[in-house]
Amino acid sequence: MKHWLPSLLIAVQLCAVPVHAIEAPESKVQSTSASQKMNSLVDTLMRKMTLDEKIGQMNLLSIGFDVTGPVVSQGVDEKIKSGLVGGVFNSYTPIAVRKLQQIAVEQSRLKIPLLFGYDVIHGHRTIFPINLGLSCSWDPELIERTARAAAEEASADGLNWTYSPMVDITRDPRWGRVSEGSGEDPYLGSVIAKAMVRGYQGSSYDKPDTVLACVKHYALYGAAEAGRDYNTVDMSPVKMYNDYLPPYKAAVDAGVATVMTSFNDINGVPATANKWLITDVLRKQWGFKGLVATDYTAVNEMVEHGLGDEAKVTELAMNAGVDMDMVGELFVKHGADLVKSGRVSEAQIDAACRRVLEAKYKLGLFDDPYRFISEKRNKEQLMSAEKMELSKEASIKSMVLLKNSNQVLPLSAQTKIAFIGPLVKDKRNLIGSWSGAGDWQKSTDIWQALDTKFGANKFLYAKGCNILDDTALIERLNRDGALLTRDEKTPQDMITEAVQTAKQADVVVAVLGEPCSMSGEASCRSNIGLLENQFELLKALKQTGKPIVLVLMNGRPLTLPWENANIDAILETWFGGTRAGEAIVDTLFGDANPSGKLTMTFPYSVGQIPIYYNAKSTGRPFDEKEKYRSKYLDVSNSPLYPFGYGLSYTTFAYSDLSLSSSTLKPSEALTVTTTVKNTGRYPGVETVQLYVRDLVGSITRPVKELKGFQKVELKPGEEKTISFKLTSDDLRFYDSDLKYAAEPGEFQVFCGTDSNSVKASKFTLVH
Ligand code: NOJ
């Protein structure tokens, strides 16, 4: 490697400095001598830095293609030259990154390289299913592979930092950002958070295909009131610690290098000014040693939150322990004055600057600031055949079969099938939101996939309706690049044509859902049913009396009571990524068997929200016959499709739930065993789920909590015995004093195919 800072490196060898604790995994700084080297380099560099240059490292600017807020950074080149920028995001490709890095290392006084960040959320160039979809695979190994592939592409495109994983627990499908996370469960969310960190950061920063991960949005962003983005969060500490904080902590435990603060306030204090959250919990309790960046202009937004003027909110964020200010530039504007007036200590700035420099060191940027720039790797990695294949695999494994009456699916290519709907020939929406570097024109749509597999002229087609008919909404979404159009034909003519087409077929496949711009950031909905015009089409198709398969593409759980009652088969495909078209066609025709399970509850109606499986019992649990019970008059308490739910073309039978003992001692393990048999005609994969209920506690406990899951592949007629080990550690929770311990007493244990369909047994945890 080229050493571009020779004078600094010589100085490093001469300095004796204290050893700072460094988190794994990272071979570059694993050993004491390696961490001494890092500290020496950083110390030496920081001794040369002015206060302004130190604060400059805390400045994170957006330059390039995308912005997600009102401020676009100006005059970035000049600021880099003056040493006033620590990192940039939204610029990628070897050419763009080299140009900016050159300014930093050739034209700034101290030649400190830049970090290059980007929102690589579910793939970089090769796009995988949206994260909510990926989570439905219940396959951490697969998810880790998608993150690894994304890191390989991103790092070959000049990037060294991704703003992912997003691990916000979400119980409100109105919130558009449910599409970016892993759903409602803290256990599964934690497993996936770790897998993604491992995927991005690999085993060692020494490799040039490793990028820094950034867990976000710290914290509790998914609990925004009323499912409205950026909204207030007010939550008890017990709920935070038990239900919402675990996935962030899991990412920290997995060695995540960076954390992004969230936009929301928490019990009155915005996350970005929240010293308790950033310094006490994250750094002191969890031992996080990496850097904390804000979300986009989150410091400035605290003026609007009502916390004071610009200088005041800057002081609050710096003193809370924020290291980098994303886009808002208030740190560079007010930081030095705050230090001079004693409102922020220089030690605080030093600590933040050090963390930014350490991140750069770990990435090897002080050895070679251009190590992520390689035309060769760029050519080899981007959208390689293996990554495209992985995209298809991930898409298949993310699909959830919600209904399949009379085995309508899989389809036979020998029958006459009409494909109807605005998403049959649509590429734009397949890659979902947060797919900035993805090229939607390179994705395969359903019609194209049919053509490749069978020849499309074998099938009937009608568009049936526009994705969206509401012109005001179309205009609004198109302002942000949605590319929505309305057909020249009238809605009625389109429906008539679709009905005529359907009448000629034996089976109708209706491909409907949301435009991808209706989920993701700032894309909340108060009504989460199918869009009205699409619903009209579906009702008209139903009138033909033909069997109907509904293929859904959407970024959140939808309310589908009519569809569930009237449509024969429903396949949830989310936004399945670059190869979604082929994945869907393979699945529809039985070359793949759906195995996904929901990670977010699908409600009957918006009025049931928030709705989630791990709820509390209440003192008056649901009873159909009793009046004074916790329930609604007009809808049941149960969801339409529960957490963990998903069908297969085959069927599975569970039997013989047994426990190795009826008691569990703290030092021992209990083995829970069940037998699963494939009782249908197709080979299939089942996700066996293990839940527990703590029957008596010092505080009220959820009616079920996921504690484990295993995927099992079974041929027709085959059966396997599945075992889980439970220890008292798995039964711990935070009590009202936030003490994390298991309480002795009776527990129920459940095994089954989803959170609702389970077999139960009992054991006692003894002292
Ligand atoms: C705002 C979003 O909340 C965050 O998720 C994203 O990483 C940043 N913008 C940067 O684009």
mmCIF file of C-alpha atoms in Angstrom, residues 24 80 99 123 128 133 140 170 313 320 326 342 368 378 388 433 452 477 498 513 528 538 699 728 740 755:
data_model
loop_
_atom_site.group_PDB
_atom_site.id
_atom_site.type_symbol
_atom_site.label_atom_id
_atom_site.label_comp_id
_atom_site.label_asym_id
_atom_site.label_seq_id
_atom_site.Cartn_x
_atom_site.Cartn_y
_atom_site.Cartn_z
ATOM 1 C CA ALA A 24 -14.044 -6.153 17.246
ATOM 2 C CA ILE A 80 -12.850 20.507 1.885
ATOM 3 C CA LYS A 99 -12.150 13.927 -7.443
ATOM 4 C CA GLY A 123 -28.392 -3.442 -2.169
ATOM 5 C CA PHE A 128 -32.521 -6.897 -3.209
ATOM 6 C CA GLY A 133 -39.455 -8.243 2.601
ATOM 7 C CA PRO A 140 -30.087 -14.229 8.681
ATOM 8 C CA THR A 170 -42.328 -0.801 13.949
ATOM 9 C CA VAL A 313 -29.181 23.392 19.747
ATOM 10 C CA ALA A 320 -25.010 15.050 24.224
ATOM 11 C CA MET A 326 -25.162 15.755 8.895
ATOM 12 C CA GLY A 342 -17.050 27.663 27.646
ATOM 13 C CA ASP A 368 -4.262 4.757 1.153
ATOM 14 C CA ASN A 378 -15.926 -1.691 -10.135
ATOM 15 C CA MET A 388 -28.023 -10.907 -9.771
ATOM 16 C CA SER A 433 -37.727 3.032 -2.153
ATOM 17 C CA THR A 452 -38.284 -15.515 -21.255
ATOM 18 C CA LEU A 477 -45.269 11.983 -5.758
ATOM 19 C CA ALA A 498 -59.637 -6.068 -18.364
ATOM 20 C CA GLY A 513 -50.227 -2.739 -4.909
ATOM 21 C CA ILE A 528 -53.570 1.372 4.037
ATOM 22 C CA LEU A 538 -60.356 -6.199 -8.507
ATOM 23 C CA ILE A 699 -44.548 -6.327 35.865
ATOM 24 C CA SER A 728 -32.789 -18.685 32.002
ATOM 25 C CA TYR A 740 -32.347 -7.299 33.588
ATOM 26 C CA SER A 755 -47.524 -16.679 16.415
#
